[in-house]
CSV table of C-alpha atoms in Angstrom, one decimal:
chain,number,residue,atom,x,y,z
A,1,MET,CA,17.8,-31.4,-16.7
A,2,TYR,CA,14.0,-31.5,-17.3
A,3,LYS,CA,13.4,-32.9,-13.8
A,4,LEU,CA,15.6,-30.2,-12.2
A,5,ASN,CA,13.8,-27.4,-14.1
A,6,THR,CA,10.4,-28.9,-13.1
A,7,LEU,CA,11.6,-29.2,-9.5
A,8,LEU,CA,12.9,-25.6,-9.4
A,9,PHE,CA,9.7,-24.3,-11.0
A,10,GLY,CA,7.6,-26.3,-8.4
A,11,PHE,CA,9.6,-24.8,-5.5
A,12,GLY,CA,9.3,-21.3,-7.0
A,13,PHE,CA,5.6,-21.7,-7.4
A,14,ILE,CA,5.1,-22.9,-3.8
A,15,ALA,CA,7.3,-20.0,-2.5
A,16,LEU,CA,5.2,-17.5,-4.5
A,17,ILE,CA,2.0,-18.9,-3.0
A,18,PHE,CA,3.3,-18.5,0.5
A,19,LEU,CA,5.0,-15.1,0.0
A,20,LEU,CA,2.3,-13.4,-2.0
A,21,PRO,CA,0.0,-12.8,0.9
A,22,ALA,CA,2.8,-11.0,2.8
A,23,CYS,CA,3.0,-8.5,-0.1
A,24,VAL,CA,-0.7,-7.6,0.1
A,25,ARG,CA,-1.4,-4.6,2.4
A,26,LYS,CA,-3.9,-5.3,5.1
A,27,VAL,CA,-6.9,-3.1,5.2
A,28,GLU,CA,-6.6,-1.2,8.5
A,29,PHE,CA,-10.1,0.2,8.5
A,30,PRO,CA,-12.4,-2.5,7.0
A,31,VAL,CA,-16.1,-2.1,6.3
A,32,GLY,CA,-18.0,-2.3,9.6
A,33,LYS,CA,-15.2,-1.0,11.8
A,34,LYS,CA,-16.2,1.7,14.3
A,35,LEU,CA,-13.9,3.7,16.4
A,36,GLU,CA,-15.1,5.8,19.3
A,37,CYS,CA,-13.4,8.3,21.7
A,38,ASN,CA,-15.3,9.6,24.7
A,39,ALA,CA,-12.3,11.7,26.1
A,40,GLU,CA,-12.3,9.7,29.3
A,41,ARG,CA,-9.1,7.7,29.2
A,42,LEU,CA,-5.6,9.0,28.5
A,43,ASN,CA,-2.4,7.2,27.5
A,44,LYS,CA,0.5,7.1,30.0
A,45,LYS,CA,2.0,10.4,28.7
A,46,GLY,CA,-1.4,12.1,29.1
A,47,ASN,CA,-1.2,13.6,25.6
A,48,ARG,CA,-3.6,11.3,23.7
A,49,PHE,CA,-6.9,9.7,24.3
A,50,LEU,CA,-7.5,5.9,24.2
A,51,GLY,CA,-10.3,4.5,22.0
A,52,VAL,CA,-13.4,3.3,23.8
A,53,ASN,CA,-13.2,-0.3,22.8
A,54,ASP,CA,-9.6,-0.5,21.7
A,55,SER,CA,-6.8,0.9,23.8
A,56,THR,CA,-4.3,0.6,20.9
A,57,VAL,CA,-6.3,3.3,19.0
A,58,LEU,CA,-5.0,6.8,20.0
A,59,PHE,CA,-6.7,10.2,19.4
A,60,ASP,CA,-4.8,13.5,19.5
A,61,GLY,CA,-5.6,16.2,22.1
A,62,GLY,CA,-5.2,14.5,25.5
A,63,ARG,CA,-3.9,17.7,27.1
A,64,GLN,CA,-7.2,19.4,26.2
A,65,GLN,CA,-9.2,17.1,28.4
A,66,THR,CA,-11.6,19.0,30.8
A,67,GLY,CA,-14.1,18.2,33.5
A,68,LYS,CA,-16.0,21.5,33.0
A,69,ALA,CA,-18.5,20.0,30.6
A,70,ALA,CA,-19.3,16.5,29.3
A,71,HIS,CA,-21.9,15.0,27.0
A,72,SER,CA,-21.3,11.6,28.6
A,73,GLY,CA,-19.0,10.4,31.4
A,74,LYS,CA,-16.9,13.0,33.3
A,75,TYR,CA,-14.8,14.6,30.6
A,76,SER,CA,-14.8,16.2,27.2
A,77,VAL,CA,-12.2,18.2,25.2
A,78,PHE,CA,-12.0,22.0,25.0
A,79,THR,CA,-10.9,24.1,22.1
A,80,THR,CA,-9.9,27.7,22.2
A,81,PRO,CA,-8.5,30.3,19.7
A,82,LYS,CA,-5.0,29.2,20.7
A,83,LYS,CA,-5.8,25.5,20.8
A,84,LYS,CA,-8.1,25.2,17.7
A,85,TYR,CA,-7.8,21.5,16.9
A,86,CYS,CA,-8.5,18.3,18.8
A,87,PHE,CA,-9.7,14.7,18.6
A,88,GLY,CA,-7.3,14.1,15.6
A,89,TYR,CA,-7.2,10.6,14.1
A,90,THR,CA,-5.6,9.5,10.9
A,91,ILE,CA,-7.0,6.7,8.8
A,92,ARG,CA,-4.2,5.2,6.6
A,93,ASN,CA,-4.2,3.3,3.4
A,94,VAL,CA,-7.6,4.6,2.3
A,95,ASN,CA,-8.7,4.0,-1.3
A,96,ALA,CA,-11.3,5.4,-3.6
A,97,ASP,CA,-15.0,4.8,-3.0
A,98,TRP,CA,-14.8,4.4,0.7
A,99,TYR,CA,-17.7,5.7,2.8
A,100,PHE,CA,-17.5,6.9,6.4
A,101,ILE,CA,-20.0,8.4,8.9
A,102,VAL,CA,-18.3,10.6,11.5
A,103,THR,CA,-20.1,12.1,14.4
A,104,VAL,CA,-19.2,14.3,17.4
A,105,TRP,CA,-21.1,16.2,20.1
A,106,MET,CA,-20.4,19.9,20.5
A,107,LYS,CA,-21.3,22.5,23.2
A,108,THR,CA,-20.9,26.1,22.1
A,109,LYS,CA,-22.5,29.5,22.2
A,110,SER,CA,-22.2,29.8,18.4
A,111,GLU,CA,-22.2,27.5,15.5
A,112,ASN,CA,-18.5,27.9,14.7
A,113,GLY,CA,-17.2,24.6,15.8
A,114,TYR,CA,-16.5,22.2,13.0
A,115,LEU,CA,-16.1,18.5,12.4
A,116,VAL,CA,-13.6,18.0,9.6
A,117,ALA,CA,-12.3,15.1,7.4
A,118,ALA,CA,-9.4,16.0,5.2
A,119,GLY,CA,-7.0,14.1,2.8
A,120,LYS,CA,-3.3,14.8,2.5
A,121,ASN,CA,-4.2,16.9,-0.5
A,122,ILE,CA,-7.2,19.1,0.6
A,123,ASN,CA,-8.0,19.8,-3.0
A,124,GLN,CA,-8.8,16.1,-3.4
A,125,LEU,CA,-10.7,15.7,-0.1
A,126,TYR,CA,-11.9,18.2,2.4
A,127,GLU,CA,-15.3,17.9,4.1
A,128,ALA,CA,-16.5,20.0,7.1
A,129,THR,CA,-19.7,20.7,8.9
A,130,ASN,CA,-20.9,23.0,11.7
A,131,ILE,CA,-24.6,22.3,11.2
A,132,PRO,CA,-26.1,20.2,14.0
A,133,VAL,CA,-28.3,17.2,13.1
A,134,GLU,CA,-29.6,16.9,16.7
A,135,LYS,CA,-29.7,18.9,19.9
A,136,ASP,CA,-30.1,17.7,23.5
A,137,LYS,CA,-31.7,19.4,26.5
A,138,ASN,CA,-28.2,20.2,28.0
A,139,GLY,CA,-27.1,22.4,25.1
A,140,TRP,CA,-25.0,19.7,23.3
A,141,GLN,CA,-25.3,19.6,19.5
A,142,LYS,CA,-24.5,16.5,17.3
A,143,LEU,CA,-22.5,17.1,14.2
A,144,GLU,CA,-22.5,14.4,11.5
A,145,LEU,CA,-20.3,14.2,8.5
A,146,GLU,CA,-20.6,11.8,5.5
A,147,VAL,CA,-17.3,11.2,3.8
A,148,PHE,CA,-16.9,9.7,0.4
A,149,THR,CA,-13.4,9.2,-0.9
A,150,PRO,CA,-13.1,10.3,-4.5
A,151,ILE,CA,-11.8,8.5,-7.6
A,152,GLY,CA,-8.0,8.6,-7.7
A,153,PHE,CA,-7.8,8.4,-3.9
A,154,ASN,CA,-5.3,5.5,-3.6
A,155,ASN,CA,-3.4,4.4,-0.6
A,156,SER,CA,-3.9,7.8,1.0
A,157,GLU,CA,-4.9,9.2,4.4
A,158,VAL,CA,-7.9,10.8,5.9
A,159,LYS,CA,-7.5,12.9,9.0
A,160,ILE,CA,-10.5,13.4,11.2
A,161,TYR,CA,-10.5,16.2,13.7
A,162,VAL,CA,-12.6,19.0,15.3
A,163,MET,CA,-11.9,22.7,14.9
A,164,ASN,CA,-12.8,25.9,16.7
A,165,THR,CA,-13.1,29.1,14.6
A,166,THR,CA,-14.4,31.4,17.3
A,167,ARG,CA,-12.9,33.5,20.1
A,168,ASP,CA,-14.8,31.4,22.7
A,169,THR,CA,-14.2,28.0,24.2
A,170,ILE,CA,-16.0,25.1,22.5
A,171,TYR,CA,-16.4,21.6,24.0
A,172,PHE,CA,-16.5,18.4,22.0
A,173,ASP,CA,-17.3,14.9,23.2
A,174,ASP,CA,-18.1,11.4,22.0
A,175,LEU,CA,-16.4,11.2,18.6
A,176,ALA,CA,-17.3,8.2,16.4
A,177,ILE,CA,-15.9,7.1,13.1
A,178,GLU,CA,-17.5,4.3,11.2
A,179,ARG,CA,-16.8,2.8,7.8
A,180,ARG,CA,-19.8,1.6,5.9
A,181,ARG,CA,-20.1,-0.3,2.6
A,182,ARG,CA,-22.2,2.4,1.1
A,183,LYS,CA,-24.8,5.0,1.9
A,184,ILE,CA,-28.1,3.5,2.8
A,185,TYR,CA,-31.0,5.4,1.2
A,186,PRO,CA,-34.6,5.1,2.4
A,187,ALA,CA,-36.9,2.8,0.3
A,188,TYR,CA,-39.8,4.9,-1.0
A,189,LYS,CA,-42.9,3.3,-2.4
A,190,GLU,CA,-45.0,5.2,-4.8
A,191,THR,CA,-48.7,4.7,-4.7
A,192,PRO,CA,-51.0,6.0,-7.4
């Protein structure tokens, strides 16, 4: 009886060792991962954009592709009062203390185009910016958003998208989402 119990315990332990990794959820957006969308390539249905370096990554808004303006390549996306949102991408299984840098280029007559990151519960996470950090000679403005997920943000989602709050057409191009380990601050040296 002792040998049978020992044998059963041994098999149970071995099964646990092999099955436990299957129960652990894989991090879908690990530190260092960067996704980019340049609005150039569409999926077969034509309703979503393919990621730059990964064609399995899809971004919303493919039907808003336009050749009227582009920051890079031939195409960008347009947003209007009736089609306010575009470049949507949802990051799943996000936890607390994750840090993302999100950027997009925008061409507009006003500063009422936004880059947004929102959780399922917008009271827990909602970040948006319309303030450019850079402008180029062709009228494109770069928006940059730093996103820190708060304490209590467990196994949740972060939706990234652009938004138009004007009566005009706003163009967006070259969206990038990068997860970093932490914010990097400059090293200052005090001298007396």
